[in-house]
Amino acid sequence: MQLFASFVFLALLQSHLGLTAVVKPSVKDITLDIVNGPAAPDGFTRASVLANGTFPGPVITATKGDTLVVKVNNKLTDNTMRRSTSIDFDGVFIDTSNIYNEGSPFVTTCPFGPGTSYTYTLPLGEQTGTFWYHSQLSLQYADGLRGAMIIYGIDIPSLISFGLGGVSDPEDPLAHLYDVDDESTIWTVADWWHNSSVPLFAQYLGNQIIPVADSGLFNGRGRFNGGPLVDYAPVLVTKGKRYRFRIINMSARSDFMISIDNHTMTVIETDGTPTQPMEANIVDVLAGQRYSVVVAANQPIGNYWISEYAVLGGGNPARNLNLNVTLGRGILRYAGAPIQEPTTPMTLGPADPNPVIEGNLRPPPVDFNLTFVTSMTANASSPSGFNTQWNINNIAYVPPVVPTLVKILDGANSSADFNVTENTFVFPANKVIQVTFPPSTEDELHPFHLHGNNFWLIKANNSDTLNEVNPIRRDVAGAGSGGTVVRFTTDKPGPWFFHCHIFWHFNVGLGSVIAGGLEETRERVRPTEAWENLCPAYNALPEDEK
């Protein structure tokens, strides 16, 4: 009845007020000024790289069918951090004809330097779900350039402005499970360092140990040992309502175990794809992953801890005495509860854990099989000059000077036309590719992310089952000691990055490129002059502006 009434009201608004933009796809202009500025999400002030001066950056919202026109102005001035930039819109499908707007440095584009701008045009098509944007250049997003991006099925922000908050997408098969889904129900979790990524990365290259974060953040706030008592971010709910919380792990390293005291969660989305509902009291979210969970506000009015225990990246607090994994949390606060912290202990999760187990599905038969063996080689010589490397099949990815897409447009046709260190796998268009990550002996869980596409998760790392019947689809999955199998199709011609979303690992070699349908790419891609000017401009920059 509530949904029916909402749509009657919507029809009346359209009829009497001419609000065609409420449901009609449109062009949405967004400006992101990338600036250096102070940030203190855990109370420690440091120089940062920020979108529109905030951490996290502003939330980008859109409606299915919209075209986003995102103008990014590079206003970076601090030469202690990277001054060029390039933006990736994680999980958003990019049509081959528009692949030059995909944002992967040295794969589909070049970064752009300080004092310049670039405009990303992103037709969203039929895609909906939970996404995010971040710098794809080196480790720059660890310095702060990251923000949420949500694509709704209908124009939720416009409806809220007319008093219709919580209206669900009529095409969402799970819309009956929740009452509220708006900007207030977005949860971001992130790791945070007090030093900038440039010296930390140099430290990592020297000792092969990823620097441990100083704190974990929930919705942009957190605490560290001995630091100020920053107010935890509250999430406001009304008793009796059901909320769709969209969880985005914006970490450069950390794996977060999310739980809410005295509440269960029902997973209904993974990385922009609806899933069969799965109830749990812990959701393990790897770097780059997104989940939507439904939570019923059905407990006594009060304050309840939201715990985000950091499993990785907070793994050895002895390496950073600032880190206290119990201090990463938020507060679920019911309307009518006092504005205070919960009086219950800060636990690391429920005493009777019931974690999410990633599901399975049966996609089409396989056309090509790949095996990706990940390994780490310390103190090795390589074209990258790194003292440590992460490899796929004994090859450490090194970004080429000429982006992969440029080479394809210039006539590259096979893997032999790319440098070995580009780790580029070439396939025909419209084929089914299966990638197997055998069980690893390394004590690491790598969240592998496929740009511009998603994949069927045939075997999850934490499951022994090969499920080809009803797999979930997502674009980030963990590969580690349990072994992982994914499948995807090359129905979107072009070069797409496939890499570990632990950016420390990615930046020392744990990356590859899946290049499908090279001839089809050349037929469909018609770059703009602005894109063609990016590489010459970037290559002409002095080193301190790159």
mmCIF file of C-alpha atoms in Angstrom, residues 61-412:
data_model
loop_
_atom_site.group_PDB
_atom_site.id
_atom_site.type_symbol
_atom_site.label_atom_id
_atom_site.label_comp_id
_atom_site.label_asym_id
_atom_site.label_seq_id
_atom_site.Cartn_x
_atom_site.Cartn_y
_atom_site.Cartn_z
ATOM 1 C CA THR A 61 23.993 9.843 -7.057
ATOM 2 C CA ALA A 62 22.359 9.037 -10.368
ATOM 3 C CA THR A 63 19.337 7.306 -11.835
ATOM 4 C CA LYS A 64 19.296 4.333 -14.174
ATOM 5 C CA GLY A 65 19.639 5.567 -17.739
ATOM 6 C CA ASP A 66 21.315 8.860 -16.816
ATOM 7 C CA THR A 67 24.481 10.092 -18.438
ATOM 8 C CA LEU A 68 27.007 11.419 -15.939
ATOM 9 C CA VAL A 69 29.278 14.205 -17.131
ATOM 10 C CA VAL A 70 31.978 14.442 -14.472
ATOM 11 C CA LYS A 71 34.399 17.333 -14.872
ATOM 12 C CA VAL A 72 37.520 16.741 -12.782
ATOM 13 C CA ASN A 73 39.694 19.789 -12.137
ATOM 14 C CA ASN A 74 43.206 18.948 -10.951
ATOM 15 C CA LYS A 75 44.158 21.693 -8.475
ATOM 16 C CA LEU A 76 46.863 19.731 -6.643
ATOM 17 C CA THR A 77 49.841 21.762 -5.405
ATOM 18 C CA ASP A 78 51.538 19.656 -2.708
ATOM 19 C CA ASN A 79 54.670 18.084 -4.206
ATOM 20 C CA THR A 80 55.041 15.668 -1.273
ATOM 21 C CA MET A 81 52.250 13.650 -2.916
ATOM 22 C CA ARG A 82 51.356 12.720 -6.483
ATOM 23 C CA ARG A 83 50.150 15.808 -8.324
ATOM 24 C CA SER A 84 48.662 14.183 -11.418
ATOM 25 C CA THR A 85 45.492 12.139 -11.134
ATOM 26 C CA SER A 86 43.059 9.841 -12.942
ATOM 27 C CA ILE A 87 39.637 8.753 -11.681
ATOM 28 C CA ASP A 88 38.136 5.259 -11.774
ATOM 29 C CA PHE A 89 34.413 4.692 -11.264
ATOM 30 C CA ASP A 90 34.579 1.258 -9.683
ATOM 31 C CA GLY A 91 32.092 -1.283 -11.017
ATOM 32 C CA VAL A 92 30.438 1.005 -13.568
ATOM 33 C CA PHE A 93 30.119 -0.673 -16.958
ATOM 34 C CA ILE A 94 31.783 1.333 -19.700
ATOM 35 C CA ASP A 95 30.725 0.680 -23.292
ATOM 36 C CA THR A 96 33.596 -0.059 -25.653
ATOM 37 C CA SER A 97 32.840 3.053 -27.679
ATOM 38 C CA ASN A 98 33.477 5.070 -24.521
ATOM 39 C CA ILE A 99 36.365 3.064 -23.056
ATOM 40 C CA TYR A 100 38.759 6.026 -23.175
ATOM 41 C CA ASN A 101 36.703 7.465 -20.280
ATOM 42 C CA GLU A 102 37.382 4.413 -18.109
ATOM 43 C CA GLY A 103 40.185 6.054 -16.120
ATOM 44 C CA SER A 104 42.852 3.310 -15.805
ATOM 45 C CA PRO A 105 46.239 5.017 -16.166
ATOM 46 C CA PHE A 106 48.390 3.506 -18.908
ATOM 47 C CA VAL A 107 45.684 0.983 -19.826
ATOM 48 C CA THR A 108 42.860 3.115 -21.219
ATOM 49 C CA THR A 109 44.199 6.623 -20.657
ATOM 50 C CA CYS A 110 46.973 8.797 -19.266
ATOM 51 C CA PRO A 111 46.783 10.780 -16.021
ATOM 52 C CA PHE A 112 46.372 14.540 -16.217
ATOM 53 C CA GLY A 113 48.553 17.023 -14.417
ATOM 54 C CA PRO A 114 48.017 19.937 -12.042
ATOM 55 C CA GLY A 115 46.273 22.956 -13.462
ATOM 56 C CA THR A 116 44.393 20.887 -16.050
ATOM 57 C CA SER A 117 40.982 19.253 -16.275
ATOM 58 C CA TYR A 118 39.376 16.214 -17.826
ATOM 59 C CA THR A 119 35.701 15.411 -18.293
ATOM 60 C CA TYR A 120 34.481 11.812 -17.978
ATOM 61 C CA THR A 121 31.235 11.130 -19.843
ATOM 62 C CA LEU A 122 29.521 8.002 -18.482
ATOM 63 C CA PRO A 123 26.250 6.740 -19.998
ATOM 64 C CA LEU A 124 24.900 4.472 -17.236
ATOM 65 C CA GLY A 125 22.475 2.400 -19.307
ATOM 66 C CA GLU A 126 20.414 -0.087 -17.292
ATOM 67 C CA GLN A 127 22.918 -0.496 -14.467
ATOM 68 C CA THR A 128 21.858 0.154 -10.877
ATOM 69 C CA GLY A 129 23.527 -0.524 -7.544
ATOM 70 C CA THR A 130 26.334 0.449 -5.207
ATOM 71 C CA PHE A 131 29.615 1.757 -6.616
ATOM 72 C CA TRP A 132 32.388 4.187 -5.757
ATOM 73 C CA TYR A 133 35.025 6.385 -7.345
ATOM 74 C CA HIS A 134 38.685 6.833 -6.475
ATOM 75 C CA SER A 135 42.036 7.826 -7.880
ATOM 76 C CA GLN A 136 43.537 4.973 -9.885
ATOM 77 C CA LEU A 137 46.996 6.572 -10.025
ATOM 78 C CA SER A 138 49.558 4.771 -7.858
ATOM 79 C CA LEU A 139 48.404 4.843 -4.195
ATOM 80 C CA GLN A 140 46.864 8.293 -4.383
ATOM 81 C CA TYR A 141 43.451 7.227 -3.115
ATOM 82 C CA ALA A 142 45.062 6.209 0.198
ATOM 83 C CA ASP A 143 45.708 9.946 0.610
ATOM 84 C CA GLY A 144 41.968 10.590 0.558
ATOM 85 C CA LEU A 145 40.621 10.720 -3.015
ATOM 86 C CA ARG A 146 37.669 8.325 -2.693
ATOM 87 C CA GLY A 147 33.882 8.649 -2.516
ATOM 88 C CA ALA A 148 30.593 6.763 -2.859
ATOM 89 C CA MET A 149 28.537 6.512 -6.045
ATOM 90 C CA ILE A 150 24.978 5.123 -6.075
ATOM 91 C CA ILE A 151 22.816 4.441 -9.133
ATOM 92 C CA TYR A 152 19.146 4.200 -8.189
ATOM 93 C CA GLY A 153 16.393 2.686 -10.289
ATOM 94 C CA ILE A 154 14.309 5.861 -9.892
ATOM 95 C CA ASP A 155 15.286 9.402 -8.958
ATOM 96 C CA ILE A 156 15.472 8.957 -5.175
ATOM 97 C CA PRO A 157 17.032 12.410 -4.430
ATOM 98 C CA SER A 158 14.215 14.206 -6.272
ATOM 99 C CA LEU A 159 11.580 12.119 -4.512
ATOM 100 C CA ILE A 160 13.113 12.908 -1.125
ATOM 101 C CA SER A 161 12.893 16.623 -1.892
ATOM 102 C CA PHE A 162 9.148 16.109 -2.336
ATOM 103 C CA GLY A 163 8.701 14.130 0.868
ATOM 104 C CA LEU A 164 8.880 10.667 -0.682
ATOM 105 C CA GLY A 165 12.052 9.317 0.948
ATOM 106 C CA GLY A 166 12.322 5.542 0.971
ATOM 107 C CA VAL A 167 10.453 4.893 -2.279
ATOM 108 C CA SER A 168 11.806 1.689 -3.810
ATOM 109 C CA ASP A 169 12.688 0.867 -7.400
ATOM 110 C CA PRO A 170 9.612 -0.843 -8.895
ATOM 111 C CA GLU A 171 11.928 -3.046 -10.964
ATOM 112 C CA ASP A 172 13.970 -4.166 -7.943
ATOM 113 C CA PRO A 173 12.832 -7.738 -7.237
ATOM 114 C CA LEU A 174 13.852 -7.277 -3.592
ATOM 115 C CA ALA A 175 12.242 -3.883 -3.027
ATOM 116 C CA HIS A 176 9.605 -5.427 -0.765
ATOM 117 C CA LEU A 177 12.331 -6.242 1.768
ATOM 118 C CA TYR A 178 13.161 -2.652 2.788
ATOM 119 C CA ASP A 179 11.501 0.683 3.486
ATOM 120 C CA VAL A 180 14.351 3.198 3.380
ATOM 121 C CA ASP A 181 17.164 3.561 0.815
ATOM 122 C CA ASP A 182 18.706 6.999 0.459
ATOM 123 C CA GLU A 183 21.949 8.871 1.025
ATOM 124 C CA SER A 184 21.621 8.441 4.806
ATOM 125 C CA THR A 185 21.895 4.655 4.421
ATOM 126 C CA ILE A 186 25.319 4.660 2.728
ATOM 127 C CA TRP A 187 28.096 3.186 4.881
ATOM 128 C CA THR A 188 31.739 3.679 3.954
ATOM 129 C CA VAL A 189 34.577 1.866 5.684
ATOM 130 C CA ALA A 190 38.211 2.720 5.058
ATOM 131 C CA ASP A 191 41.715 2.422 6.397
ATOM 132 C CA TRP A 192 43.654 5.602 7.120
ATOM 133 C CA TRP A 193 47.347 6.482 7.403
ATOM 134 C CA HIS A 194 48.843 9.519 9.104
ATOM 135 C CA ASN A 195 51.657 9.712 6.560
ATOM 136 C CA SER A 196 51.229 10.233 2.835
ATOM 137 C CA SER A 197 51.385 7.353 0.385
ATOM 138 C CA VAL A 198 54.663 8.432 -1.260
ATOM 139 C CA PRO A 199 57.039 7.786 1.677
ATOM 140 C CA LEU A 200 54.959 4.833 2.829
ATOM 141 C CA PHE A 201 55.258 3.241 -0.602
ATOM 142 C CA ALA A 202 59.029 3.805 -0.565
ATOM 143 C CA GLN A 203 59.114 2.111 2.846
ATOM 144 C CA TYR A 204 57.140 -0.818 1.468
ATOM 145 C CA LEU A 205 59.521 -1.210 -1.472
ATOM 146 C CA GLY A 206 62.412 -1.279 0.950
ATOM 147 C CA ASN A 207 61.185 -3.858 3.449
ATOM 148 C CA GLN A 208 58.383 -5.741 1.622
ATOM 149 C CA ILE A 209 55.995 -5.045 4.522
ATOM 150 C CA ILE A 210 52.782 -3.138 3.853
ATOM 151 C CA PRO A 211 52.566 -0.261 6.321
ATOM 152 C CA VAL A 212 49.871 -0.931 8.902
ATOM 153 C CA ALA A 213 47.128 1.688 8.929
ATOM 154 C CA ASP A 214 46.833 4.078 11.857
ATOM 155 C CA SER A 215 43.066 3.658 12.138
ATOM 156 C CA GLY A 216 39.897 2.264 10.620
ATOM 157 C CA LEU A 217 37.127 4.690 9.670
ATOM 158 C CA PHE A 218 33.356 4.341 9.529
ATOM 159 C CA ASN A 219 31.597 7.009 7.455
ATOM 160 C CA GLY A 220 34.741 9.124 7.625
ATOM 161 C CA ARG A 221 35.382 8.974 11.378
ATOM 162 C CA GLY A 222 37.529 6.845 13.663
ATOM 163 C CA ARG A 223 39.995 6.798 16.520
ATOM 164 C CA PHE A 224 43.540 5.661 17.209
ATOM 165 C CA ASN A 225 45.389 4.752 20.392
ATOM 166 C CA GLY A 226 46.172 7.866 22.386
ATOM 167 C CA GLY A 227 44.294 10.111 19.986
ATOM 168 C CA PRO A 228 41.370 12.458 20.630
ATOM 169 C CA LEU A 229 37.935 10.997 21.268
ATOM 170 C CA VAL A 230 36.465 11.804 17.864
ATOM 171 C CA ASP A 231 32.691 11.371 17.866
ATOM 172 C CA TYR A 232 31.737 8.125 16.174
ATOM 173 C CA ALA A 233 29.496 8.518 13.126
ATOM 174 C CA PRO A 234 25.866 7.799 14.037
ATOM 175 C CA VAL A 235 23.390 6.015 11.764
ATOM 176 C CA LEU A 236 19.867 7.155 12.601
ATOM 177 C CA VAL A 237 16.959 4.706 12.369
ATOM 178 C CA THR A 238 13.314 4.644 13.385
ATOM 179 C CA LYS A 239 11.974 1.636 15.236
ATOM 180 C CA GLY A 240 9.788 -0.530 13.026
ATOM 181 C CA LYS A 241 11.401 0.420 9.699
ATOM 182 C CA ARG A 242 13.676 -1.692 7.495
ATOM 183 C CA TYR A 243 16.812 -0.100 6.045
ATOM 184 C CA ARG A 244 18.891 -0.921 2.985
ATOM 185 C CA PHE A 245 22.433 -0.104 4.077
ATOM 186 C CA ARG A 246 24.933 0.109 1.220
ATOM 187 C CA ILE A 247 28.388 -0.879 2.537
ATOM 188 C CA ILE A 248 31.428 0.246 0.528
ATOM 189 C CA ASN A 249 34.957 -0.793 1.507
ATOM 190 C CA MET A 250 37.130 2.100 0.292
ATOM 191 C CA SER A 251 40.300 0.691 1.817
ATOM 192 C CA ALA A 252 43.659 0.574 0.133
ATOM 193 C CA ARG A 253 44.471 -2.530 2.185
ATOM 194 C CA SER A 254 42.057 -3.588 4.890
ATOM 195 C CA ASP A 255 39.431 -6.313 5.003
ATOM 196 C CA PHE A 256 36.588 -5.355 7.378
ATOM 197 C CA MET A 257 34.248 -7.703 9.275
ATOM 198 C CA ILE A 258 31.021 -5.722 9.709
ATOM 199 C CA SER A 259 28.485 -6.519 12.439
ATOM 200 C CA ILE A 260 25.821 -4.700 14.465
ATOM 201 C CA ASP A 261 25.188 -5.532 18.099
ATOM 202 C CA ASN A 262 21.854 -7.391 18.569
ATOM 203 C CA HIS A 263 20.905 -7.096 14.880
ATOM 204 C CA THR A 264 21.091 -9.382 11.878
ATOM 205 C CA MET A 265 21.740 -8.374 8.276
ATOM 206 C CA THR A 266 20.230 -9.750 5.085
ATOM 207 C CA VAL A 267 22.516 -9.441 2.065
ATOM 208 C CA ILE A 268 20.618 -8.476 -1.111
ATOM 209 C CA GLU A 269 23.353 -7.026 -3.364
ATOM 210 C CA THR A 270 26.994 -7.685 -4.132
ATOM 211 C CA ASP A 271 28.951 -5.161 -6.217
ATOM 212 C CA GLY A 272 25.913 -3.774 -8.019
ATOM 213 C CA THR A 273 24.178 -7.125 -8.627
ATOM 214 C CA PRO A 274 21.041 -8.335 -6.774
ATOM 215 C CA THR A 275 21.451 -11.620 -4.914
ATOM 216 C CA GLN A 276 19.120 -14.103 -3.306
ATOM 217 C CA PRO A 277 18.632 -12.867 0.276
ATOM 218 C CA MET A 278 21.140 -14.351 2.738
ATOM 219 C CA GLU A 279 20.870 -13.687 6.465
ATOM 220 C CA ALA A 280 24.016 -13.273 8.560
ATOM 221 C CA ASN A 281 25.361 -11.370 11.530
ATOM 222 C CA ILE A 282 28.824 -10.734 10.024
ATOM 223 C CA VAL A 283 29.623 -9.483 6.533
ATOM 224 C CA ASP A 284 33.268 -9.748 5.461
ATOM 225 C CA VAL A 285 33.945 -6.893 3.013
ATOM 226 C CA LEU A 286 37.256 -6.909 1.114
ATOM 227 C CA ALA A 287 38.909 -3.778 -0.276
ATOM 228 C CA GLY A 288 36.824 -2.558 -3.201
ATOM 229 C CA GLN A 289 33.801 -4.748 -2.453
ATOM 230 C CA ARG A 290 30.268 -3.468 -1.897
ATOM 231 C CA TYR A 291 27.260 -5.071 -0.240
ATOM 232 C CA SER A 292 23.683 -3.998 0.337
ATOM 233 C CA VAL A 293 22.241 -5.395 3.552
ATOM 234 C CA VAL A 294 18.740 -5.017 4.954
ATOM 235 C CA VAL A 295 18.538 -4.347 8.689
ATOM 236 C CA ALA A 296 15.254 -4.240 10.581
ATOM 237 C CA ALA A 297 15.150 -1.675 13.371
ATOM 238 C CA ASN A 298 13.364 -4.127 15.661
ATOM 239 C CA GLN A 299 15.285 -3.817 18.930
ATOM 240 C CA PRO A 300 14.544 -1.680 22.011
ATOM 241 C CA ILE A 301 15.199 2.013 21.418
ATOM 242 C CA GLY A 302 18.827 2.701 22.217
ATOM 243 C CA ASN A 303 22.364 2.944 20.833
ATOM 244 C CA TYR A 304 24.107 -0.111 19.342
ATOM 245 C CA TRP A 305 27.696 -0.553 18.219
ATOM 246 C CA ILE A 306 28.424 -1.095 14.543
ATOM 247 C CA SER A 307 31.743 -2.956 14.553
ATOM 248 C CA GLU A 308 34.161 -2.946 11.615
ATOM 249 C CA TYR A 309 36.911 -5.208 12.891
ATOM 250 C CA ALA A 310 39.876 -4.902 10.526
ATOM 251 C CA VAL A 311 41.099 -8.379 9.619
ATOM 252 C CA LEU A 312 43.889 -7.343 7.267
ATOM 253 C CA GLY A 313 45.862 -4.137 7.256
ATOM 254 C CA GLY A 314 45.295 -4.094 10.977
ATOM 255 C CA GLY A 315 46.821 -7.530 11.095
ATOM 256 C CA ASN A 316 49.877 -6.740 13.193
ATOM 257 C CA PRO A 317 49.295 -3.747 15.477
ATOM 258 C CA ALA A 318 52.817 -4.192 16.846
ATOM 259 C CA ARG A 319 54.009 -2.572 13.596
ATOM 260 C CA ASN A 320 51.929 0.518 14.330
ATOM 261 C CA LEU A 321 51.095 1.271 17.950
ATOM 262 C CA ASN A 322 48.456 3.784 16.835
ATOM 263 C CA LEU A 323 46.201 1.035 15.588
ATOM 264 C CA ASN A 324 43.504 -0.430 17.810
ATOM 265 C CA VAL A 325 41.141 -2.612 15.794
ATOM 266 C CA THR A 326 38.383 -2.265 18.394
ATOM 267 C CA LEU A 327 38.186 1.500 17.740
ATOM 268 C CA GLY A 328 36.889 1.176 14.183
ATOM 269 C CA ARG A 329 33.112 1.488 14.575
ATOM 270 C CA GLY A 330 29.960 3.527 14.245
ATOM 271 C CA ILE A 331 26.713 3.798 16.207
ATOM 272 C CA LEU A 332 23.251 2.583 15.174
ATOM 273 C CA ARG A 333 21.047 5.104 16.964
ATOM 274 C CA TYR A 334 17.282 4.751 17.244
ATOM 275 C CA ALA A 335 15.067 7.832 17.162
ATOM 276 C CA GLY A 336 14.359 8.721 20.767
ATOM 277 C CA ALA A 337 17.647 7.315 22.117
ATOM 278 C CA PRO A 338 20.018 9.585 24.043
ATOM 279 C CA ILE A 339 22.888 11.088 22.046
ATOM 280 C CA GLN A 340 25.649 9.047 23.619
ATOM 281 C CA GLU A 341 27.833 6.041 22.973
ATOM 282 C CA PRO A 342 26.450 2.564 23.656
ATOM 283 C CA THR A 343 27.104 1.390 27.185
ATOM 284 C CA THR A 344 27.895 -2.177 26.038
ATOM 285 C CA PRO A 345 31.486 -3.374 25.523
ATOM 286 C CA MET A 346 33.354 -2.696 22.282
ATOM 287 C CA THR A 347 33.512 -6.276 21.058
ATOM 288 C CA LEU A 348 34.995 -7.466 17.770
ATOM 289 C CA GLY A 349 31.709 -9.042 16.710
ATOM 290 C CA PRO A 350 28.971 -11.414 17.839
ATOM 291 C CA ALA A 351 29.771 -14.262 20.203
ATOM 292 C CA ASP A 352 27.836 -16.649 17.946
ATOM 293 C CA PRO A 353 29.156 -15.702 14.493
ATOM 294 C CA ASN A 354 27.075 -16.459 11.423
ATOM 295 C CA PRO A 355 29.168 -14.929 8.625
ATOM 296 C CA VAL A 356 28.150 -14.493 5.001
ATOM 297 C CA ILE A 357 29.361 -17.341 2.761
ATOM 298 C CA GLU A 358 29.650 -16.229 -0.854
ATOM 299 C CA GLY A 359 27.312 -18.087 -3.155
ATOM 300 C CA ASN A 360 27.588 -19.872 -6.493
ATOM 301 C CA LEU A 361 26.010 -19.901 -10.077
ATOM 302 C CA ARG A 362 26.084 -21.811 -13.390
ATOM 303 C CA PRO A 363 27.174 -19.582 -16.291
ATOM 304 C CA PRO A 364 27.609 -20.631 -19.974
ATOM 305 C CA PRO A 365 30.233 -23.249 -20.972
ATOM 306 C CA VAL A 366 33.835 -22.091 -20.870
ATOM 307 C CA ASP A 367 35.637 -21.050 -24.067
ATOM 308 C CA PHE A 368 39.043 -20.228 -22.556
ATOM 309 C CA ASN A 369 40.696 -21.280 -19.292
ATOM 310 C CA LEU A 370 43.298 -19.184 -17.511
ATOM 311 C CA THR A 371 45.226 -20.036 -14.380
ATOM 312 C CA PHE A 372 46.490 -17.141 -12.286
ATOM 313 C CA VAL A 373 49.153 -18.172 -9.778
ATOM 314 C CA THR A 374 49.940 -15.276 -7.471
ATOM 315 C CA SER A 375 53.273 -15.117 -5.713
ATOM 316 C CA MET A 376 55.610 -12.664 -4.058
ATOM 317 C CA THR A 377 59.307 -12.396 -4.825
ATOM 318 C CA ALA A 378 61.435 -10.346 -2.479
ATOM 319 C CA ASN A 379 64.618 -8.513 -3.455
ATOM 320 C CA ALA A 380 64.192 -9.415 -7.118
ATOM 321 C CA SER A 381 65.461 -7.379 -10.021
ATOM 322 C CA SER A 382 62.734 -6.439 -12.476
ATOM 323 C CA PRO A 383 61.986 -3.846 -15.131
ATOM 324 C CA SER A 384 60.068 -1.959 -12.470
ATOM 325 C CA GLY A 385 63.136 -1.610 -10.298
ATOM 326 C CA PHE A 386 61.137 -2.655 -7.233
ATOM 327 C CA ASN A 387 62.850 -4.466 -4.391
ATOM 328 C CA THR A 388 59.785 -6.607 -3.990
ATOM 329 C CA GLN A 389 57.279 -7.879 -6.506
ATOM 330 C CA TRP A 390 53.876 -9.464 -6.523
ATOM 331 C CA ASN A 391 53.446 -11.602 -9.613
ATOM 332 C CA ILE A 392 50.789 -13.314 -11.704
ATOM 333 C CA ASN A 393 52.287 -16.406 -13.326
ATOM 334 C CA ASN A 394 55.762 -15.046 -12.499
ATOM 335 C CA ILE A 395 55.135 -11.736 -14.259
ATOM 336 C CA ALA A 396 54.943 -8.495 -12.289
ATOM 337 C CA TYR A 397 52.761 -5.934 -14.023
ATOM 338 C CA VAL A 398 54.541 -2.685 -14.940
ATOM 339 C CA PRO A 399 52.474 0.188 -16.375
ATOM 340 C CA PRO A 400 53.566 0.854 -19.966
ATOM 341 C CA VAL A 401 54.519 4.314 -21.170
ATOM 342 C CA VAL A 402 51.989 3.987 -24.017
ATOM 343 C CA PRO A 403 48.543 2.960 -22.701
ATOM 344 C CA THR A 404 47.174 -0.394 -23.806
ATOM 345 C CA LEU A 405 44.198 1.183 -25.574
ATOM 346 C CA VAL A 406 46.473 3.419 -27.630
ATOM 347 C CA LYS A 407 48.428 0.374 -28.793
ATOM 348 C CA ILE A 408 45.209 -1.408 -29.753
ATOM 349 C CA LEU A 409 43.956 1.585 -31.722
ATOM 350 C CA ASP A 410 47.352 1.663 -33.443
ATOM 351 C CA GLY A 411 46.941 -1.955 -34.590
ATOM 352 C CA ALA A 412 48.074 -4.331 -31.801
#
